[in-house]
Short mmCIF file of C-alpha atoms in Angstrom, two decimals:
data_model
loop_
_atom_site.label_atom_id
_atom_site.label_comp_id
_atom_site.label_asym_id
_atom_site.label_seq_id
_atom_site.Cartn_x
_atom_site.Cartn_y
_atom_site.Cartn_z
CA UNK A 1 99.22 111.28 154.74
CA UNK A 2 97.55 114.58 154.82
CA UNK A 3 98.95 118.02 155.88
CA UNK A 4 96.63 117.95 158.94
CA UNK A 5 97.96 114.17 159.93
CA UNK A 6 101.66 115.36 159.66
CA UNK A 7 102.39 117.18 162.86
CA UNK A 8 100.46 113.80 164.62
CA UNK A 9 103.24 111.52 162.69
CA UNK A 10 106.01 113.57 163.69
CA UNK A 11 105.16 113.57 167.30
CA UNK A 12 105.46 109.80 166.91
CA UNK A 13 108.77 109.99 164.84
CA UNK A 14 110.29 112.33 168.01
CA UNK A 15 108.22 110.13 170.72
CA UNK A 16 109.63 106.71 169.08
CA UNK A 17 113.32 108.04 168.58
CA UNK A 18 114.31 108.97 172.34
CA UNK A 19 112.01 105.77 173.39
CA UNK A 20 114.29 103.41 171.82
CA UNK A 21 117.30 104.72 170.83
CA UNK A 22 118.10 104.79 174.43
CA UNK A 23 118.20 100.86 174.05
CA UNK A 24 121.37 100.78 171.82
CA UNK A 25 123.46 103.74 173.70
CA UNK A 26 123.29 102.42 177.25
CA UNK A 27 126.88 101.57 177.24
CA UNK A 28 127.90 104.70 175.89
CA UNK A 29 125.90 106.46 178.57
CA UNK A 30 127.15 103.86 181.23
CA UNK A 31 131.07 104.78 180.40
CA UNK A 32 130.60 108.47 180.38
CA UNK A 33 128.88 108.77 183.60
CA UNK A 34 130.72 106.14 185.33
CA UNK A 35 127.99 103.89 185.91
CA UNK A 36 127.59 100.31 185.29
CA UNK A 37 124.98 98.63 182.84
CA UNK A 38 122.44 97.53 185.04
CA UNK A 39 122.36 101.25 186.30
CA UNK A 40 122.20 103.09 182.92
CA UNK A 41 118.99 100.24 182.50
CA UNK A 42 116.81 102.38 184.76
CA UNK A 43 117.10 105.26 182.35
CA UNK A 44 114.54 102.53 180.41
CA UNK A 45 112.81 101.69 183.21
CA UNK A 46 111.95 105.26 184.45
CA UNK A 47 110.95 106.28 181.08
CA UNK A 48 108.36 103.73 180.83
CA UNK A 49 107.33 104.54 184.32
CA UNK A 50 106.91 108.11 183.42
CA UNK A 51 104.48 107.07 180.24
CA UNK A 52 102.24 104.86 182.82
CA UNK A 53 101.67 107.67 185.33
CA UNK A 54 101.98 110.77 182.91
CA UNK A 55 99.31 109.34 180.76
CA UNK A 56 96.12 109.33 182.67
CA UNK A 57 97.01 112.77 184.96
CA UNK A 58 98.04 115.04 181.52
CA UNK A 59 94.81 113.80 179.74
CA UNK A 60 92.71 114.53 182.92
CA UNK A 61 94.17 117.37 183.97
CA UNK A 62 93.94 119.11 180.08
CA UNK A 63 91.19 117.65 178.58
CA UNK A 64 88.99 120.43 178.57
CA UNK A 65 91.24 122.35 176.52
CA UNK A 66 90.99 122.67 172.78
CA UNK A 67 93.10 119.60 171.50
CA UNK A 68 95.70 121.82 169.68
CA UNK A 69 96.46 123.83 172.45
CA UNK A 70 97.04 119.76 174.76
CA UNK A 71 98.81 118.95 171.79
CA UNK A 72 101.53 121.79 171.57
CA UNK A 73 101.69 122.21 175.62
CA UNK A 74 102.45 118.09 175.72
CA UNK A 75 105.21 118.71 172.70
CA UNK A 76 106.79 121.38 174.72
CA UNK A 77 106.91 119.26 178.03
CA UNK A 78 108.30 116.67 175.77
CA UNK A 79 110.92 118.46 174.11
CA UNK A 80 112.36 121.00 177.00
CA UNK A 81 112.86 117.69 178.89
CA UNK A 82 114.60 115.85 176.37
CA UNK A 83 117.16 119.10 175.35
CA UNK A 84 117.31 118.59 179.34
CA UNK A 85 118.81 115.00 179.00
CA UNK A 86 120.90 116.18 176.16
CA UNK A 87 122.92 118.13 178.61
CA UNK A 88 122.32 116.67 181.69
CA UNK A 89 125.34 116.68 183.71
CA UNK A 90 124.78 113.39 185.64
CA UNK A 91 123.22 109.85 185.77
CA UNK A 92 120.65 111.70 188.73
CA UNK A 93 119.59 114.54 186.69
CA UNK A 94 119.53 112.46 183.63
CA UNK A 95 117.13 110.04 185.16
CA UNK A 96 114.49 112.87 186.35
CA UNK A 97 114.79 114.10 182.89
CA UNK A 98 113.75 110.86 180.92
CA UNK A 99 111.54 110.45 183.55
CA UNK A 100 109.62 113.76 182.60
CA UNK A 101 109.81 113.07 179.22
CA UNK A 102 108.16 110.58 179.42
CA UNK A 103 104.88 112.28 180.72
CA UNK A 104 103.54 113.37 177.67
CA UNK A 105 104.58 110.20 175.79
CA UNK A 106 100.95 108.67 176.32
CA UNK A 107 98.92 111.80 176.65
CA UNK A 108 100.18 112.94 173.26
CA UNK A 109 99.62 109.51 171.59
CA UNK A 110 95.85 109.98 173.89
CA UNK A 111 94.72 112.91 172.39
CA UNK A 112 96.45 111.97 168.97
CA UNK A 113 94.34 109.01 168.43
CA UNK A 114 90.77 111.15 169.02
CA UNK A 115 92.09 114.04 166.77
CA UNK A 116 93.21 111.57 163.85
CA UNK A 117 90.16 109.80 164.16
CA UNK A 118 87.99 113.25 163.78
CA UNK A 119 90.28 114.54 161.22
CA UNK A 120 90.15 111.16 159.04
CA UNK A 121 87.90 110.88 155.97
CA UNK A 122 84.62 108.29 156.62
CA UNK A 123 85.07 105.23 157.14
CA UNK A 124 89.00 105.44 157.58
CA UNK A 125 89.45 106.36 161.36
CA UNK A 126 92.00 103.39 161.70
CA UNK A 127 94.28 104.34 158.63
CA UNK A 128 94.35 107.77 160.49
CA UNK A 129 95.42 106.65 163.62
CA UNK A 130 98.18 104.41 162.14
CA UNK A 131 99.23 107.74 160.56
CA UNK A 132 99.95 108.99 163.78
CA UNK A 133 101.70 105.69 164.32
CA UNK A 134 103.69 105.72 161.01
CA UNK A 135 106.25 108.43 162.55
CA UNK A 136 106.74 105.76 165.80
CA UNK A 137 107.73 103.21 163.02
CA UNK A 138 109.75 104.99 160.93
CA UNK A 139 112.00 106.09 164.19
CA UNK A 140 112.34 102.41 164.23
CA UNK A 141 113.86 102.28 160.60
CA UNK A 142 115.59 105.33 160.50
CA UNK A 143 116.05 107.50 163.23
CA UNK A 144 116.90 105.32 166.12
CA UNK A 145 119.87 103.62 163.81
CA UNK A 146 121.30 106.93 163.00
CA UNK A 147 121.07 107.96 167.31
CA UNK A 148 122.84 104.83 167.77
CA UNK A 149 125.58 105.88 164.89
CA UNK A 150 126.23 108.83 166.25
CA UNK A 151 125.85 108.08 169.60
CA UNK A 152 128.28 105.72 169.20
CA UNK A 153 130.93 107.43 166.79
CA UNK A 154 130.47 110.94 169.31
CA UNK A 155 128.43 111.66 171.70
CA UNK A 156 124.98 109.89 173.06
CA UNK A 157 124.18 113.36 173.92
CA UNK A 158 123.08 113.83 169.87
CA UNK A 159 120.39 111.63 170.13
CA UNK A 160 118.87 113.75 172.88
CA UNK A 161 119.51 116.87 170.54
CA UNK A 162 118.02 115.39 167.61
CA UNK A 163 114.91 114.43 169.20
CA UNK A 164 114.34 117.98 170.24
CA UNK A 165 115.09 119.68 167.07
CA UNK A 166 112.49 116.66 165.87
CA UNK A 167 110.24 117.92 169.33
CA UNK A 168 110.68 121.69 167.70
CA UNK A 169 109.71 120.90 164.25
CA UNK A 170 106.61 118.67 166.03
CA UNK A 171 105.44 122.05 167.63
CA UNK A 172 105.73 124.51 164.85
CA UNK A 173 103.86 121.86 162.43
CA UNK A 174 101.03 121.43 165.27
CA UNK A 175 100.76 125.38 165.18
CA UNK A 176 100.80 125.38 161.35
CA UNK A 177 99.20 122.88 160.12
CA UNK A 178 96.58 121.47 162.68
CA UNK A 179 93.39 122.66 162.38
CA UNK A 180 91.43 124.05 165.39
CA UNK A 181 89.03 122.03 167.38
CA UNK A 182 87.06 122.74 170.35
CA UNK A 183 87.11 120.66 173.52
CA UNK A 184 87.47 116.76 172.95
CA UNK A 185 85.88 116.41 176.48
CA UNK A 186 82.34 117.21 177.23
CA UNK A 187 82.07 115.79 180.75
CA UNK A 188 83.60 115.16 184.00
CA UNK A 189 86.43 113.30 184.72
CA UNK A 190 84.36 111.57 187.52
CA UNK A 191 82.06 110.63 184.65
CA UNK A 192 84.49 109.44 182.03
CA UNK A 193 86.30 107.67 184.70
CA UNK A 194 83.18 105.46 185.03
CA UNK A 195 84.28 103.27 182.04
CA UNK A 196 87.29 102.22 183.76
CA UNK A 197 84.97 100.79 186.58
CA UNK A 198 84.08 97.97 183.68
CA UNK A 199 85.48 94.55 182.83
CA UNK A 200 85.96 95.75 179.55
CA UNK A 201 87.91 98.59 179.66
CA UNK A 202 90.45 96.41 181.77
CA UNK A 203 89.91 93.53 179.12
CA UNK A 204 90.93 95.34 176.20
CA UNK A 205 94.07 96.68 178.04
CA UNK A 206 94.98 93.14 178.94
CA UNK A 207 94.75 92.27 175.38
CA UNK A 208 97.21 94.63 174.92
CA UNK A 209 99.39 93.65 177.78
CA UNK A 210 99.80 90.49 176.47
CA UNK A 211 99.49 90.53 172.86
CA UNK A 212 102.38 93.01 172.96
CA UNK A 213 104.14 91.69 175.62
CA UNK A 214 104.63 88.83 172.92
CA UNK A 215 106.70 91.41 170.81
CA UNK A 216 109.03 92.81 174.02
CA UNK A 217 109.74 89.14 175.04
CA UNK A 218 111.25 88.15 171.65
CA UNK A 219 112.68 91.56 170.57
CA UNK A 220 114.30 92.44 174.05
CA UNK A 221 116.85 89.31 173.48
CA UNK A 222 117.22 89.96 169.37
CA UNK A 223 121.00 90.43 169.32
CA UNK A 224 122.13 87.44 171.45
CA UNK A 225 119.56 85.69 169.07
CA UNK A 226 121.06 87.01 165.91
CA UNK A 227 124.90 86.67 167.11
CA UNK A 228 124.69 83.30 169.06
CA UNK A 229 121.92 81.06 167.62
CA UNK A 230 121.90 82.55 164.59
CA UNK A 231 125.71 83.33 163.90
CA UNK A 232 125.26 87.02 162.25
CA UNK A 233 127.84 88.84 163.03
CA UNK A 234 127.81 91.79 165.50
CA UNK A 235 127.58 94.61 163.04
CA UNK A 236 124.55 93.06 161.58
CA UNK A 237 122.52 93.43 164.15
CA UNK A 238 121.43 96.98 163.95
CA UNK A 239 120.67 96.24 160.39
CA UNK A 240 118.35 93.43 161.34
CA UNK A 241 116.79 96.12 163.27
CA UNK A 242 116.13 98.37 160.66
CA UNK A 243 114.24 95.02 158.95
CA UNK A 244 112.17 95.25 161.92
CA UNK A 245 111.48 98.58 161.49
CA UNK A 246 110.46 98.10 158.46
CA UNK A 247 108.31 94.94 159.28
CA UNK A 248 106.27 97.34 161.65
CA UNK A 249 105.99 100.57 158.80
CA UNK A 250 104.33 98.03 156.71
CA UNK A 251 102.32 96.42 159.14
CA UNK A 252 101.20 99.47 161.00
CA UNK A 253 99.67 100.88 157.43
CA UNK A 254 98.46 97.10 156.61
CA UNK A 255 96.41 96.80 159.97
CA UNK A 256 94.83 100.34 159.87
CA UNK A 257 93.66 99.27 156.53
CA UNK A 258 92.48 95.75 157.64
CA UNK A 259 90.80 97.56 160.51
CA UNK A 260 88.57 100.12 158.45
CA UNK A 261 87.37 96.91 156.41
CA UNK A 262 86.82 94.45 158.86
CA UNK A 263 85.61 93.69 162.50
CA UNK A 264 88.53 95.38 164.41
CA UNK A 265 88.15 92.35 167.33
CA UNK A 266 88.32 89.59 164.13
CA UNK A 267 91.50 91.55 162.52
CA UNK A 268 92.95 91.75 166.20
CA UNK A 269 92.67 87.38 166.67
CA UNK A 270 93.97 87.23 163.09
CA UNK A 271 97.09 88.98 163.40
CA UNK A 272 97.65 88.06 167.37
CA UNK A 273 97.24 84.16 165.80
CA UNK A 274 99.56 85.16 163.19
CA UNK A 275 102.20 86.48 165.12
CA UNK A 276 102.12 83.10 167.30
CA UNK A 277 102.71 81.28 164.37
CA UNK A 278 106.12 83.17 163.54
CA UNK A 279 107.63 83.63 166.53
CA UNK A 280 107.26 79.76 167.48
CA UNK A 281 109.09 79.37 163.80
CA UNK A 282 111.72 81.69 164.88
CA UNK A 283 112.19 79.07 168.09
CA UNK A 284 112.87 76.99 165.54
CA UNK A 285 114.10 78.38 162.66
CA UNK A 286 116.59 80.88 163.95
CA UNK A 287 119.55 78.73 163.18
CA UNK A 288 119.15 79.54 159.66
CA UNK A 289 119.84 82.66 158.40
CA UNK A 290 117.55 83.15 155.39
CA UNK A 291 114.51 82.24 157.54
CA UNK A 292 115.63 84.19 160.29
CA UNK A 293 115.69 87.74 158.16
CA UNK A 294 111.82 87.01 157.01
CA UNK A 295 110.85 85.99 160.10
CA UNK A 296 112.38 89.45 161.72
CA UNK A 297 110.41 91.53 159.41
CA UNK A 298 106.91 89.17 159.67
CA UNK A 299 107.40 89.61 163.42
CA UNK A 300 107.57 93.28 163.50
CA UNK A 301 104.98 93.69 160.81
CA UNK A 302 102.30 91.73 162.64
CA UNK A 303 103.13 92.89 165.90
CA UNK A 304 102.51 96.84 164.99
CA UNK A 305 99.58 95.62 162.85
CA UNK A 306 97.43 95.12 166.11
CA UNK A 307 97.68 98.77 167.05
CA UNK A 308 94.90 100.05 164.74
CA UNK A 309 92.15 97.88 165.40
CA UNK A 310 92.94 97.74 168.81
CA UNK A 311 92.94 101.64 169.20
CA UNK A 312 89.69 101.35 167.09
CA UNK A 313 87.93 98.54 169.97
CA UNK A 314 89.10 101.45 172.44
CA UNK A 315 87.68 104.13 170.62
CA UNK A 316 84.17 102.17 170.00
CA UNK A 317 83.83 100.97 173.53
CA UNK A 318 84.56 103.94 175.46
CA UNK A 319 82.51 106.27 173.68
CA UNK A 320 83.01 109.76 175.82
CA UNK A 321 86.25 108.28 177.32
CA UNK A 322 88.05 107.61 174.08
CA UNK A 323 90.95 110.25 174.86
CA UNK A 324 91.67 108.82 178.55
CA UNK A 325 90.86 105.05 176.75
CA UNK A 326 93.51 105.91 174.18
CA UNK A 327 96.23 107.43 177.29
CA UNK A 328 95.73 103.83 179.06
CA UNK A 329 96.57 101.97 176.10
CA UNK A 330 100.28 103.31 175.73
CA UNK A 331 100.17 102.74 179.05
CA UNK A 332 99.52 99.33 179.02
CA UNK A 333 101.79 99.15 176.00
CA UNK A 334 104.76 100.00 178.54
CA UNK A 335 103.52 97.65 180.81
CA UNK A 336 103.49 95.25 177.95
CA UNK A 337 107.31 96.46 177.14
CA UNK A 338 108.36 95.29 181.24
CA UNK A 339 106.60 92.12 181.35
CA UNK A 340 107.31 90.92 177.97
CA UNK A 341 111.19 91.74 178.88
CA UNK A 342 110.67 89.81 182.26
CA UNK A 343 109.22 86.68 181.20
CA UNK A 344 111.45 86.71 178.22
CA UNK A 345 114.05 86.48 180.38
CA UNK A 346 112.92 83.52 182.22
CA UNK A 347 114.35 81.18 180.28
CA UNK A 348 117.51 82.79 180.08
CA UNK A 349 117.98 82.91 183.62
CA UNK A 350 117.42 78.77 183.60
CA UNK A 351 119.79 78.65 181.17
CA UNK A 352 118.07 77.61 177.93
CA UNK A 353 118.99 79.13 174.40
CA UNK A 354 118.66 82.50 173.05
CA UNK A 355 115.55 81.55 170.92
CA UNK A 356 113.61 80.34 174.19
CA UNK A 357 112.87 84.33 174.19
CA UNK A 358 110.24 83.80 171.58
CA UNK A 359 108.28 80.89 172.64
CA UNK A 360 107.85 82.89 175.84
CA UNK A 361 106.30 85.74 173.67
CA UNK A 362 104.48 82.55 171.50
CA UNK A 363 102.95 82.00 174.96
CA UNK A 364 101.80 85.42 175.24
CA UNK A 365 100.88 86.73 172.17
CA UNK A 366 98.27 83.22 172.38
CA UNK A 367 97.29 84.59 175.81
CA UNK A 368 96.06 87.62 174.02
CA UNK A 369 94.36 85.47 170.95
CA UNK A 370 92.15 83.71 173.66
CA UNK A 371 91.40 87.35 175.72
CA UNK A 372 90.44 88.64 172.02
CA UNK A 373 88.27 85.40 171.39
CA UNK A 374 86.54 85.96 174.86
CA UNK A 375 86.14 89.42 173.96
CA UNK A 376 84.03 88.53 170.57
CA UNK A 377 82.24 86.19 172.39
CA UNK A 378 80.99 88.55 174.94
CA UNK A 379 80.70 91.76 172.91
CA UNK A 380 79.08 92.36 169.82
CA UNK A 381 80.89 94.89 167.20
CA UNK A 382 79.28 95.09 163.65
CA UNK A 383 81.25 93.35 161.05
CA UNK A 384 82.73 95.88 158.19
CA UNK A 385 81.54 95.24 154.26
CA UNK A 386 84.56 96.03 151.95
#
């Protein structure tokens, strides 16, 4: 990581904390607001909503502004808005903040991608971008288990407060240490919107519908996996998300690499097929516990792999619409979050086992292996010598 990368990665260290810590301190916030579960769940729900619209306007709307400049403004949005849920008085005003929090989650990640990519050194745009990346995963690993701590042992108000002192640190290292660029944009919106008139554009972001919607449909259900199939027992289960966490550091680093090397479409089947592979062995395996804590960290490390070459694919085939390319694929990551959740849930709602979670993300994650294999066939991207 380079000084210049560093503010990127700790945009995605603040982004990734209040994105999921929010997961383990719903019934915290559900008690001390008096709401039920199911209620306290749309705090989720409208903070993925706010990522799918925010993403698209913010780039639009700022894009002919010198990157650093997006970059701070979207970190300030960000970070008022989460001090804002920090002391939000009630479940309404809490839900309008997360809601414009989430605005600048995808714009930031948007712009982030095009500025690591120009910053990187030849040849190593996608170990950049999973730079940027690194900070989501290490939220994963450390900072969303220490929210949920704390959340739990005092307040789930900290969380909020730590991801804006994160949010503050974000913008002073943007000002400091981000080197001036001028405009990433040099034409219309009209213009750059003309790429997502094309098959492709909508292909690749169906790849990524999918292929992560295979990751949201087995991790949504991990702790009723863990405690009832696999018989962990409940306090182990936020440290068999930490192994996740980890899983995805070291896959996020291992695909950017892999990407720079190799045809980023090639690296994308491999590591879609790959993650098919383990979680149809977690259907089976998750009885046993040994199995089940390799197969936790293989699944998170090959489902954060695909981000690189699949921010690469974006980056190559939309040319002057990289930044707004880049903005649709966290949302479409989102969307990937909600419909991996949903059909992951399917089987629970017929009543099958806890592990009938993954095969439903099996099924999609293979979804996105044949989009990826169409996508070869019908596009040509030049293979990469090591």
């Amino acid at each position: 990581m380079t000084k210049q990368l560093l503010p990127l990665a700790l945009g995605g260290l603040a982004i990734g904390t209040t994105e999921f810590a929010i997961m383990g301190l719903l019934p915290d916030v559900a008690n001390d607001l008096n709401i039920s579960i199911p209620v306290a769940g749309h705090l989720i729900s409208t903070y993925a909503l706010g990522v799918v619209i925010g993403a698209p306007i913010l780039v639009a709307l700022s894009a002919k502004f010198p990157a650093k400049n997006i970059l701070i403004a979207f970190m300030v949005l960000f970070t008022f808005f989460n001090f804002l849920s920090a002391i939000a008085p009630n479940y309404s005003t809490l839900l309008v903040s997360r809601f414009f929090s989430g605005l600048p989650h995808g714009a930031f990640f948007g712009v982030g991608t095009v500025v690591a990519a120009k910053l990187a050194q030849k040849g190593k745009s996608a170990q950049a971008i999973a730079v940027m990346f690194t900070g989501l995963t290490i939220a994963n690993v450390a900072m969303v288990p220490l929210t949920t701590y704390l959340g739990h042992t005092y307040s789930w108000r900290f969380a909020f407060v730590i991801v804006s002192l994160i949010g503050l640190i974000t913008i002073f290292s943007l000002y400091k240490n981000l080197p001036k660029q001028k405009e990433i944009k040099t034409i219309t919106l009209k213009d750059e919107l003309q790429f997502f008139k094309t098959i492709k554009a909508w292909h690749i972001l169906a790849i990524v519908a999918t292929g992560f919607g295979g990751l949201f449909a087995w991790i949504s259900y991990i702790a009723p996996l863990l405690i009832h199939v696999t018989n962990f027992e409940e306090s182990s289960v936020s440290y068999m998300m930490i192994v996740a966490g980890l899983g995805m550091l070291v896959g996020n680093i291992v695909g950017g690499y892999l990407a720079d090397k190799r045809n980023p479409i090639k690296v994308a089947i491999f590591l879609l097929s790959m993650m098919v592979l383990c979680l149809v062995l977690v259907f089976f395996l998750s009885e046993y516990k040994f199995a089940t804590i390799v197969l936790t960290f293989l699944c998170g490390a090959f489902a954060m792999s695909i981000g690189a070459p699949i921010n690469i694919i974006m980056l190559d085939s939309a040319k002057h619409s990289a930044m707004l390319g880049a903005a649709f694929l966290q949302a479409a990551f989102n969307v990937a979050n909600s419909l991996g959740a949903f059909l992951g849930g399917i089987p629970l709602f017929m009543g099958l086992n806890y592990n009938y979670p993954a095969l439903s993300g099996a099924f999609m994650a293979l979804l996105g292996v044949g989009l990826c294999l169409y996508f070869l066939k019908k596009y040509k991207f030049e293979d990469k010598l090591v």
